[in-house]
PDB file of C-alpha atoms and ligand atoms in Angstrom:
ATOM      1  CA  MET A 375      36.738  32.493  -4.171  1.00 34.00           C
ATOM      2  CA  GLY A 376      39.808  31.528  -2.270  1.00 38.00           C
ATOM      3  CA  LEU A 377      37.971  31.436   1.073  1.00 37.00           C
ATOM      4  CA  SER A 378      38.290  28.377   3.137  1.00 39.00           C
ATOM      5  CA  LEU A 379      35.213  26.113   3.681  1.00 37.00           C
ATOM      6  CA  SER A 380      35.058  27.037   7.248  1.00 38.00           C
ATOM      7  CA  TYR A 381      35.090  30.798   6.527  1.00 34.00           C
ATOM      8  CA  ARG A 382      32.616  30.418   3.776  1.00 36.00           C
ATOM      9  CA  LYS A 383      30.232  28.442   5.868  1.00 36.00           C
ATOM     10  CA  LEU A 384      30.257  31.362   8.233  1.00 36.00           C
ATOM     11  CA  ILE A 385      30.014  34.073   5.688  1.00 36.00           C
ATOM     12  CA  VAL A 386      27.283  32.760   3.364  1.00 38.00           C
ATOM     13  CA  PRO A 387      24.522  32.860   5.915  1.00 37.00           C
ATOM     14  CA  ALA A 388      25.638  36.249   7.179  1.00 36.00           C
ATOM     15  CA  VAL A 389      25.483  37.438   3.476  1.00 36.00           C
ATOM     16  CA  LEU A 390      22.069  36.074   2.913  1.00 37.00           C
ATOM     17  CA  LEU A 391      20.734  38.067   6.035  1.00 35.00           C
ATOM     18  CA  CYS A 392      21.846  41.090   4.046  1.00 35.00           C
ATOM     19  CA  ALA A 393      20.243  40.049   0.704  1.00 37.00           C
ATOM     20  CA  GLY A 394      17.978  43.000   0.920  1.00 35.00           C
ATOM     21  CA  SER A 395      20.839  45.387   0.525  1.00 35.00           C
ATOM     22  CA  PHE A 396      22.256  43.503  -2.393  1.00 34.00           C
ATOM     23  CA  SER A 397      19.046  43.263  -4.142  1.00 37.00           C
ATOM     24  CA  ALA A 398      18.821  46.910  -4.091  1.00 37.00           C
ATOM     25  CA  LEU A 399      22.004  47.035  -6.308  1.00 38.00           C
ATOM     26  CA  ALA A 400      20.278  44.849  -8.953  1.00 41.00           C
ATOM     27  CA  SER A 401      17.819  46.224 -11.632  1.00 44.00           C
ATOM     28  CA  GLU A 402      14.223  44.922 -11.926  1.00 46.00           C
ATOM     29  CA  GLU A 403      15.348  42.521 -14.618  1.00 48.00           C
ATOM     30  CA  ALA A 404      17.820  40.929 -12.156  1.00 46.00           C
ATOM     31  CA  GLU A 405      14.994  39.656  -9.788  1.00 51.00           C
ATOM     32  CA  PRO A 406      15.020  36.029 -10.774  1.00 50.00           C
ATOM     33  CA  SER A 407      18.207  35.199  -8.829  1.00 56.00           C
ATOM     34  CA  LYS A 408      19.867  37.082  -6.031  1.00 53.00           C
ATOM     35  CA  PRO A 409      23.632  37.509  -5.495  1.00 53.00           C
ATOM     36  CA  LEU A 410      24.785  35.385  -2.653  1.00 54.00           C
ATOM     37  CA  SER A 411      27.985  37.201  -1.719  1.00 57.00           C
ATOM     38  CA  GLY A 412      30.402  39.572  -2.887  1.00 60.00           C
ATOM     39  CA  SER A 413      32.616  36.773  -4.620  1.00 63.00           C
ATOM     40  CA  ASN A 414      30.699  35.939  -7.638  1.00 76.00           C
ATOM     41  CA  LEU A 415      30.951  32.281  -9.053  1.00 79.00           C
ATOM     42  CA  LEU A 416      31.017  33.546 -12.373  1.00 86.00           C
ATOM     43  CA  ILE A 417      33.699  36.178 -12.206  1.00 90.00           C
ATOM     44  CA  SER A 418      36.713  33.981 -13.111  1.00 91.00           C
ATOM     45  CA  ALA A 419      34.958  32.147 -16.137  1.00 94.00           C
ATOM     46  CA  VAL A 420      33.668  35.398 -17.470  1.00 95.00           C
ATOM     47  CA  ALA A 421      37.011  37.422 -16.872  1.00 95.00           C
ATOM     48  CA  TRP A 422      38.690  34.879 -18.752  1.00 96.00           C
ATOM     49  CA  LYS A 423      36.205  35.004 -21.754  1.00 97.00           C
ATOM     50  CA  GLN A 424      36.464  38.639 -21.843  1.00 96.00           C
ATOM     51  CA  THR A 425      40.331  39.082 -21.480  1.00 97.00           C
ATOM     52  CA  ALA A 426      42.374  35.728 -22.127  1.00 98.00           C
ATOM     53  CA  ALA A 427      44.125  35.839 -25.614  1.00 98.00           C
ATOM     54  CA  GLU A 428      44.335  32.211 -24.997  1.00 98.00           C
ATOM     55  CA  TYR A 429      40.385  32.004 -25.245  1.00 98.00           C
ATOM     56  CA  ARG A 430      40.544  33.961 -28.506  1.00 98.00           C
ATOM     57  CA  ALA A 431      43.449  31.558 -29.709  1.00 98.00           C
ATOM     58  CA  LEU A 432      41.301  28.591 -29.160  1.00 98.00           C
ATOM     59  CA  TYR A 433      38.742  29.808 -31.326  1.00 98.00           C
ATOM     60  CA  TYR A 434      41.492  30.394 -34.063  1.00 98.00           C
ATOM     61  CA  GLN A 435      42.747  27.036 -33.552  1.00 98.00           C
ATOM     62  CA  GLY A 436      39.475  25.297 -33.739  1.00 98.00           C
ATOM     63  CA  PHE A 437      38.664  27.007 -36.904  1.00 98.00           C
ATOM     64  CA  ASN A 438      41.988  26.376 -38.397  1.00 98.00           C
ATOM     65  CA  ILE A 439      41.642  22.611 -37.610  1.00 98.00           C
ATOM     66  CA  ALA A 440      37.978  22.788 -39.199  1.00 98.00           C
ATOM     67  CA  LYS A 441      39.531  24.164 -42.335  1.00 98.00           C
ATOM     68  CA  LEU A 442      42.307  21.490 -42.699  1.00 98.00           C
ATOM     69  CA  HIS A 443      39.479  18.797 -42.144  1.00 97.00           C
ATOM     70  CA  LEU A 444      37.427  20.409 -44.682  1.00 98.00           C
ATOM     71  CA  ASP A 445      40.028  20.862 -47.218  1.00 98.00           C
ATOM     72  CA  ASN A 446      40.766  17.310 -46.794  1.00 98.00           C
ATOM     73  CA  ALA A 447      37.176  16.266 -47.435  1.00 98.00           C
ATOM     74  CA  LEU A 448      37.113  18.647 -50.466  1.00 98.00           C
ATOM     75  CA  GLN A 449      40.186  16.741 -51.919  1.00 98.00           C
ATOM     76  CA  ARG A 450      38.602  13.350 -51.531  1.00 97.00           C
ATOM     77  CA  HIS A 451      35.277  14.452 -52.821  1.00 96.00           C
ATOM     78  CA  GLY A 452      34.304  13.017 -56.182  1.00 95.00           C
ATOM     79  CA  GLU A 453      31.774  13.657 -58.617  1.00 91.00           C
ATOM     80  CA  GLY A 454      28.365  11.784 -57.812  1.00 93.00           C
ATOM     81  CA  ASP A 455      29.190  12.019 -54.118  1.00 96.00           C
ATOM     82  CA  LYS A 456      26.863  13.687 -51.823  1.00 97.00           C
ATOM     83  CA  PRO A 457      27.584  17.359 -51.569  1.00 98.00           C
ATOM     84  CA  LEU A 458      29.565  18.606 -48.376  1.00 98.00           C
ATOM     85  CA  ALA A 459      27.886  20.282 -45.497  1.00 98.00           C
ATOM     86  CA  ILE A 460      28.755  21.623 -42.045  1.00 98.00           C
ATOM     87  CA  ILE A 461      26.436  21.742 -39.046  1.00 98.00           C
ATOM     88  CA  THR A 462      27.080  24.341 -36.519  1.00 98.00           C
ATOM     89  CA  ASP A 463      25.673  25.433 -33.351  1.00 98.00           C
ATOM     90  CA  ALA A 464      25.115  29.284 -32.966  1.00 98.00           C
ATOM     91  CA  ASP A 465      25.645  30.722 -29.497  1.00 98.00           C
ATOM     92  CA  ASP A 466      29.415  30.456 -28.079  1.00 98.00           C
ATOM     93  CA  THR A 467      30.338  28.779 -31.290  1.00 98.00           C
ATOM     94  CA  ILE A 468      29.951  31.300 -34.102  1.00 98.00           C
ATOM     95  CA  LEU A 469      28.255  33.949 -31.887  1.00 98.00           C
ATOM     96  CA  SER A 470      30.030  35.532 -29.023  1.00 98.00           C
ATOM     97  CA  THR A 471      27.826  35.910 -25.772  1.00 97.00           C
ATOM     98  CA  ASN A 472      30.539  37.701 -23.870  1.00 96.00           C
ATOM     99  CA  ALA A 473      28.564  41.059 -23.557  1.00 96.00           C
ATOM    100  CA  TYR A 474      25.648  39.077 -22.258  1.00 96.00           C
ATOM    101  CA  TRP A 475      27.836  37.515 -19.443  1.00 95.00           C
ATOM    102  CA  GLY A 476      29.487  40.955 -18.530  1.00 95.00           C
ATOM    103  CA  HIS A 477      26.070  42.239 -18.062  1.00 94.00           C
ATOM    104  CA  LEU A 478      25.200  39.512 -15.696  1.00 92.00           C
ATOM    105  CA  ILE A 479      28.329  40.268 -13.640  1.00 91.00           C
ATOM    106  CA  GLU A 480      27.504  43.861 -13.442  1.00 92.00           C
ATOM    107  CA  GLN A 481      23.822  42.742 -12.145  1.00 89.00           C
ATOM    108  CA  ASP A 482      25.527  40.427  -9.485  1.00 85.00           C
ATOM    109  CA  MET A 483      24.362  37.269 -11.190  1.00 85.00           C
ATOM    110  CA  GLU A 484      25.752  34.088 -10.432  1.00 81.00           C
ATOM    111  CA  PHE A 485      24.094  31.886 -13.053  1.00 80.00           C
ATOM    112  CA  PHE A 486      22.543  31.907 -16.526  1.00 85.00           C
ATOM    113  CA  ASN A 487      19.568  34.051 -16.608  1.00 88.00           C
ATOM    114  CA  ASP A 488      16.695  33.503 -18.812  1.00 90.00           C
ATOM    115  CA  PRO A 489      14.822  36.934 -18.823  1.00 93.00           C
ATOM    116  CA  ILE A 490      18.129  38.732 -19.379  1.00 94.00           C
ATOM    117  CA  TRP A 491      19.024  36.320 -21.974  1.00 94.00           C
ATOM    118  CA  ASP A 492      15.770  36.822 -23.786  1.00 95.00           C
ATOM    119  CA  ARG A 493      16.295  40.621 -23.801  1.00 95.00           C
ATOM    120  CA  TRP A 494      19.889  40.542 -24.792  1.00 95.00           C
ATOM    121  CA  VAL A 495      19.339  38.408 -28.043  1.00 95.00           C
ATOM    122  CA  VAL A 496      16.714  40.726 -29.114  1.00 95.00           C
ATOM    123  CA  GLU A 497      18.284  44.028 -28.142  1.00 94.00           C
ATOM    124  CA  ALA A 498      21.909  43.344 -28.680  1.00 92.00           C
ATOM    125  CA  GLN A 499      23.593  42.092 -31.538  1.00 89.00           C
ATOM    126  CA  PRO A 500      25.908  39.159 -30.724  1.00 96.00           C
ATOM    127  CA  VAL A 501      29.171  39.632 -32.654  1.00 97.00           C
ATOM    128  CA  ALA A 502      30.886  36.666 -34.491  1.00 98.00           C
ATOM    129  CA  THR A 503      33.527  34.547 -32.462  1.00 98.00           C
ATOM    130  CA  PRO A 504      37.038  34.820 -33.647  1.00 98.00           C
ATOM    131  CA  GLY A 505      37.662  33.334 -36.950  1.00 98.00           C
ATOM    132  CA  ALA A 506      33.861  32.085 -37.366  1.00 98.00           C
ATOM    133  CA  LYS A 507      33.090  34.701 -40.223  1.00 98.00           C
ATOM    134  CA  GLU A 508      36.181  33.951 -42.020  1.00 98.00           C
ATOM    135  CA  PHE A 509      35.768  30.032 -41.998  1.00 98.00           C
ATOM    136  CA  LEU A 510      32.222  29.968 -42.790  1.00 98.00           C
ATOM    137  CA  ASP A 511      32.864  32.302 -45.809  1.00 98.00           C
ATOM    138  CA  TYR A 512      35.681  30.165 -46.866  1.00 98.00           C
ATOM    139  CA  ALA A 513      33.379  26.896 -46.909  1.00 98.00           C
ATOM    140  CA  ALA A 514      30.550  28.593 -48.713  1.00 98.00           C
ATOM    141  CA  SER A 515      33.436  29.708 -51.398  1.00 98.00           C
ATOM    142  CA  LYS A 516      34.093  26.012 -51.757  1.00 98.00           C
ATOM    143  CA  GLY A 517      30.429  25.287 -52.211  1.00 97.00           C
ATOM    144  CA  VAL A 518      29.944  23.647 -48.882  1.00 98.00           C
ATOM    145  CA  GLU A 519      26.566  24.377 -47.338  1.00 98.00           C
ATOM    146  CA  ILE A 520      26.411  25.603 -43.882  1.00 98.00           C
ATOM    147  CA  PHE A 521      23.373  24.423 -41.463  1.00 98.00           C
ATOM    148  CA  TYR A 522      22.850  26.275 -38.296  1.00 98.00           C
ATOM    149  CA  VAL A 523      20.908  24.287 -35.705  1.00 98.00           C
ATOM    150  CA  THR A 524      20.464  26.074 -32.414  1.00 97.00           C
ATOM    151  CA  SER A 525      18.188  25.680 -29.248  1.00 95.00           C
ATOM    152  CA  ARG A 526      16.652  28.849 -28.216  1.00 95.00           C
ATOM    153  CA  GLU A 527      13.237  29.866 -26.753  1.00 93.00           C
ATOM    154  CA  GLN A 528      12.059  33.424 -26.972  1.00 94.00           C
ATOM    155  CA  GLY A 529       8.458  32.713 -27.911  1.00 94.00           C
ATOM    156  CA  GLU A 530       6.725  33.082 -31.160  1.00 95.00           C
ATOM    157  CA  ASP A 531       9.561  35.108 -32.508  1.00 96.00           C
ATOM    158  CA  THR A 532      12.397  32.743 -31.641  1.00 96.00           C
ATOM    159  CA  PHE A 533      13.396  31.960 -35.226  1.00 97.00           C
ATOM    160  CA  ASN A 534      13.268  35.322 -36.498  1.00 97.00           C
ATOM    161  CA  ILE A 535      15.478  36.601 -33.417  1.00 97.00           C
ATOM    162  CA  ALA A 536      18.156  33.908 -34.222  1.00 97.00           C
ATOM    163  CA  LEU A 537      17.840  34.647 -38.063  1.00 98.00           C
ATOM    164  CA  ASN A 538      18.608  38.273 -37.446  1.00 97.00           C
ATOM    165  CA  ASN A 539      21.548  37.513 -35.000  1.00 97.00           C
ATOM    166  CA  LEU A 540      23.086  35.388 -37.760  1.00 98.00           C
ATOM    167  CA  LYS A 541      22.172  37.810 -40.651  1.00 97.00           C
ATOM    168  CA  GLY A 542      23.613  40.645 -38.550  1.00 97.00           C
ATOM    169  CA  ASN A 543      27.031  39.125 -38.995  1.00 98.00           C
ATOM    170  CA  ASP A 544      26.565  38.351 -42.662  1.00 98.00           C
ATOM    171  CA  PHE A 545      27.067  34.660 -42.389  1.00 98.00           C
ATOM    172  CA  PRO A 546      26.444  32.663 -45.514  1.00 98.00           C
ATOM    173  CA  PHE A 547      23.484  30.495 -46.081  1.00 98.00           C
ATOM    174  CA  VAL A 548      21.199  32.185 -43.603  1.00 98.00           C
ATOM    175  CA  ASP A 549      17.763  31.308 -44.629  1.00 98.00           C
ATOM    176  CA  ALA A 550      14.768  29.304 -43.586  1.00 97.00           C
ATOM    177  CA  GLU A 551      16.137  26.042 -45.269  1.00 97.00           C
ATOM    178  CA  HIS A 552      19.556  26.436 -43.511  1.00 98.00           C
ATOM    179  CA  LEU A 553      18.561  27.653 -39.858  1.00 98.00           C
ATOM    180  CA  THR A 554      16.820  25.356 -37.559  1.00 97.00           C
ATOM    181  CA  VAL A 555      15.655  26.644 -34.176  1.00 97.00           C
ATOM    182  CA  LEU A 556      14.644  24.217 -31.682  1.00 96.00           C
ATOM    183  CA  ARG A 557      12.266  25.632 -29.223  1.00 94.00           C
ATOM    184  CA  GLU A 558      11.329  22.683 -27.018  1.00 86.00           C
ATOM    185  CA  THR A 559      14.324  20.642 -26.849  1.00 90.00           C
ATOM    186  CA  SER A 560      18.182  20.459 -26.902  1.00 91.00           C
ATOM    187  CA  ASN A 561      17.905  17.402 -29.024  1.00 93.00           C
ATOM    188  CA  LYS A 562      19.523  18.252 -32.331  1.00 95.00           C
ATOM    189  CA  GLU A 563      19.852  14.704 -33.698  1.00 94.00           C
ATOM    190  CA  THR A 564      16.598  14.607 -35.656  1.00 95.00           C
ATOM    191  CA  ARG A 565      17.567  17.634 -37.859  1.00 96.00           C
ATOM    192  CA  GLN A 566      21.198  16.530 -37.885  1.00 96.00           C
ATOM    193  CA  LYS A 567      20.122  13.035 -39.439  1.00 97.00           C
ATOM    194  CA  GLU A 568      17.842  14.810 -42.014  1.00 97.00           C
ATOM    195  CA  ILE A 569      20.901  16.956 -43.158  1.00 97.00           C
ATOM    196  CA  ALA A 570      23.062  13.924 -43.253  1.00 97.00           C
ATOM    197  CA  ASN A 571      20.321  12.075 -45.468  1.00 98.00           C
ATOM    198  CA  ASP A 572      21.097  14.639 -48.232  1.00 97.00           C
ATOM    199  CA  PHE A 573      24.720  15.776 -47.570  1.00 98.00           C
ATOM    200  CA  ASN A 574      27.916  14.417 -46.384  1.00 98.00           C
ATOM    201  CA  VAL A 575      28.533  16.303 -43.205  1.00 98.00           C
ATOM    202  CA  VAL A 576      32.018  16.663 -42.688  1.00 98.00           C
ATOM    203  CA  LEU A 577      31.995  18.842 -39.705  1.00 98.00           C
ATOM    204  CA  TYR A 578      30.042  19.330 -36.444  1.00 98.00           C
ATOM    205  CA  LEU A 579      30.921  22.663 -34.623  1.00 98.00           C
ATOM    206  CA  GLY A 580      29.868  23.398 -30.971  1.00 98.00           C
ATOM    207  CA  ASP A 581      30.627  24.601 -27.643  1.00 98.00           C
ATOM    208  CA  ASN A 582      28.560  21.577 -25.997  1.00 97.00           C
ATOM    209  CA  LEU A 583      29.135  18.072 -26.644  1.00 97.00           C
ATOM    210  CA  ASN A 584      25.389  17.819 -27.368  1.00 96.00           C
ATOM    211  CA  ASP A 585      26.096  19.932 -30.347  1.00 97.00           C
ATOM    212  CA  LEU A 586      28.258  17.203 -31.864  1.00 97.00           C
ATOM    213  CA  SER A 587      26.085  14.119 -30.842  1.00 95.00           C
ATOM    214  CA  ARG A 588      23.215  13.346 -28.678  1.00 95.00           C
ATOM    215  CA  SER A 589      25.028  10.333 -27.186  1.00 94.00           C
ATOM    216  CA  TYR A 590      26.906  12.897 -24.938  1.00 94.00           C
ATOM    217  CA  TYR A 591      23.450  13.850 -23.336  1.00 93.00           C
ATOM    218  CA  VAL A 592      24.081  12.164 -20.001  1.00 92.00           C
ATOM    219  CA  THR A 593      23.626  13.869 -16.608  1.00 89.00           C
ATOM    220  CA  ASP A 594      26.581  12.207 -14.797  1.00 93.00           C
ATOM    221  CA  VAL A 595      30.312  13.920 -14.893  1.00 96.00           C
ATOM    222  CA  GLU A 596      32.055  10.620 -14.807  1.00 96.00           C
ATOM    223  CA  GLU A 597      29.765   9.303 -17.844  1.00 96.00           C
ATOM    224  CA  ARG A 598      30.541  12.508 -19.735  1.00 97.00           C
ATOM    225  CA  LEU A 599      34.295  12.149 -19.349  1.00 97.00           C
ATOM    226  CA  ALA A 600      34.241   8.529 -20.198  1.00 97.00           C
ATOM    227  CA  LEU A 601      32.195   9.208 -23.459  1.00 97.00           C
ATOM    228  CA  VAL A 602      34.768  11.761 -24.466  1.00 98.00           C
ATOM    229  CA  ASP A 603      37.597   9.200 -23.871  1.00 98.00           C
ATOM    230  CA  GLU A 604      35.632   6.743 -26.027  1.00 97.00           C
ATOM    231  CA  GLN A 605      35.143   9.347 -28.828  1.00 97.00           C
ATOM    232  CA  LYS A 606      38.643  10.910 -28.657  1.00 98.00           C
ATOM    233  CA  SER A 607      39.585  10.087 -32.165  1.00 98.00           C
ATOM    234  CA  LYS A 608      36.724  12.513 -33.500  1.00 98.00           C
ATOM    235  CA  PHE A 609      37.985  15.624 -31.806  1.00 98.00           C
ATOM    236  CA  GLY A 610      39.905  17.757 -34.119  1.00 97.00           C
ATOM    237  CA  PHE A 611      38.366  15.942 -37.152  1.00 97.00           C
ATOM    238  CA  GLU A 612      34.778  15.886 -37.851  1.00 97.00           C
ATOM    239  CA  HIS A 613      34.122  17.167 -34.322  1.00 98.00           C
ATOM    240  CA  ILE A 614      35.256  20.663 -33.332  1.00 98.00           C
ATOM    241  CA  ILE A 615      34.619  21.927 -29.752  1.00 98.00           C
ATOM    242  CA  PHE A 616      34.890  25.379 -28.629  1.00 98.00           C
ATOM    243  CA  PRO A 617      35.652  26.559 -25.053  1.00 98.00           C
ATOM    244  CA  ASN A 618      32.804  27.455 -22.780  1.00 97.00           C
ATOM    245  CA  PRO A 619      33.212  27.942 -19.000  1.00 95.00           C
ATOM    246  CA  THR A 620      30.125  29.655 -18.175  1.00 94.00           C
ATOM    247  CA  ASP A 621      27.291  27.524 -19.252  1.00 93.00           C
ATOM    248  CA  GLY A 622      26.375  24.213 -21.190  1.00 93.00           C
ATOM    249  CA  HIS A 623      25.576  20.432 -20.118  1.00 95.00           C
ATOM    250  CA  TRP A 624      28.778  20.523 -18.052  1.00 96.00           C
ATOM    251  CA  VAL A 625      26.833  22.678 -15.659  1.00 94.00           C
ATOM    252  CA  ARG A 626      23.788  20.265 -15.960  1.00 94.00           C
ATOM    253  CA  ALA A 627      26.059  17.319 -15.089  1.00 96.00           C
ATOM    254  CA  ILE A 628      27.177  19.201 -11.662  1.00 95.00           C
ATOM    255  CA  PHE A 629      23.691  20.534 -10.752  1.00 94.00           C
ATOM    256  CA  GLY A 630      21.291  18.338 -12.396  1.00 93.00           C
ATOM    257  CA  GLU A 631      19.992  21.349 -14.564  1.00 90.00           C
ATOM    258  CA  SER A 632      21.574  23.654 -16.880  1.00 87.00           C
ATOM    259  CA  GLU A 633      20.409  26.931 -15.375  1.00 87.00           C
ATOM    260  CA  PRO A 634      20.444  26.282 -11.607  1.00 89.00           C
ATOM    261  CA  PRO A 635      19.361  29.017  -9.155  1.00 86.00           C
ATOM    262  CA  ALA A 636      21.802  30.866  -7.166  1.00 83.00           C
ATOM    263  CA  SER A 637      21.324  28.970  -3.669  1.00 86.00           C
ATOM    264  CA  VAL A 638      23.785  28.062  -0.809  1.00 86.00           C
ATOM    265  CA  GLU A 639      23.210  24.516  -1.940  1.00 91.00           C
ATOM    266  CA  ASN A 640      24.576  25.141  -5.375  1.00 90.00           C
ATOM    267  CA  VAL A 641      27.623  27.205  -4.025  1.00 87.00           C
ATOM    268  CA  ASN A 642      28.586  23.936  -2.272  1.00 91.00           C
ATOM    269  CA  LYS A 643      27.917  21.801  -5.248  1.00 93.00           C
ATOM    270  CA  PHE A 644      30.263  23.987  -7.310  1.00 91.00           C
ATOM    271  CA  ARG A 645      32.832  23.658  -4.326  1.00 91.00           C
ATOM    272  CA  ASP A 646      32.531  19.804  -4.392  1.00 94.00           C
ATOM    273  CA  ALA A 647      33.150  19.990  -8.141  1.00 95.00           C
ATOM    274  CA  ALA A 648      36.152  22.200  -7.942  1.00 93.00           C
ATOM    275  CA  THR A 649      37.590  19.913  -5.234  1.00 94.00           C
ATOM    276  CA  ARG A 650      36.891  16.822  -7.296  1.00 93.00           C
ATOM    277  CA  HIS A 651      40.578  16.186  -7.432  1.00 93.00           C
ATOM    278  CA  SER A 652      42.268  17.549  -4.484  1.00 93.00           C
ATOM    279  CA  TRP A 653      45.660  16.941  -2.986  1.00 92.00           C
ATOM    280  CA  GLN A 654      45.584  15.898   0.709  1.00 90.00           C
ATOM    281  CA  ALA A 655      48.457  17.315   2.307  1.00 90.00           C
ATOM    282  CA  PRO A 656      50.115  15.121   4.629  1.00 92.00           C
ATOM    283  CA  THR A 657      49.531  15.957   8.393  1.00 87.00           C
ATOM    284  CA  GLU A 658      52.702  16.404  10.564  1.00 76.00           C
TER     285      GLU A 658
HETATM  286 MG1   MG B1188      26.356  26.915 -28.001  1.00 81.26          MG
END
């Protein structure tokens, strides 16, 4: 980071020649991807997640807005209306993944790493994001049911692992009826529609647009941006989005896959994304 393109072009191949020495720093579990250089692509995003009070404030802001919208819905709710419900994503929405990302940085990993993630969700206990527990408890105290819909894949135990992560935070309505774990797909639409048949879903909470609506599941950066512009009136109302600078479908839009391998090609793709708008200094 901060290196000029020409310098990076020179340094990356040189660093790759030294990959053996870097891999010695990584543990066995770090094998699937190797560090490219001393300047880890993830450091800025993870440092922000770990330290910025602004990051924390954005969660409080999201849950405060959610509460306002919920209170409005409760006021309008009449006898005979469908019961109210909330559909929420889990990871990076109500469960913090910051310790997982901190571990990746320590291992010199540059992108999401499945084997480490699979260990982490089992062996660590993700803590609640700021304000999540209070908000969900408040909704439950008003008789609003919470449905958890998450995409995860850790084999046969996937459901129980997710259930335990939620139970570990003592969130309300954590049971087989209210938790859906999608192992094969990130498409939450079928389950969301099923819930909406029986409930008036007043809030969708997520850190990925796909948590709010499958219509956002497109591969192109421009298309994603245009869709958000089209749907701008929903944000802060039924759609509450939380910040995630480390992973999600925004990564997929850049690289064509959500968990890209660390490679020189991908370093360059990240650089192209970061220079999408770039001031061209006038030449003398
Ligand atoms: Mg998530």
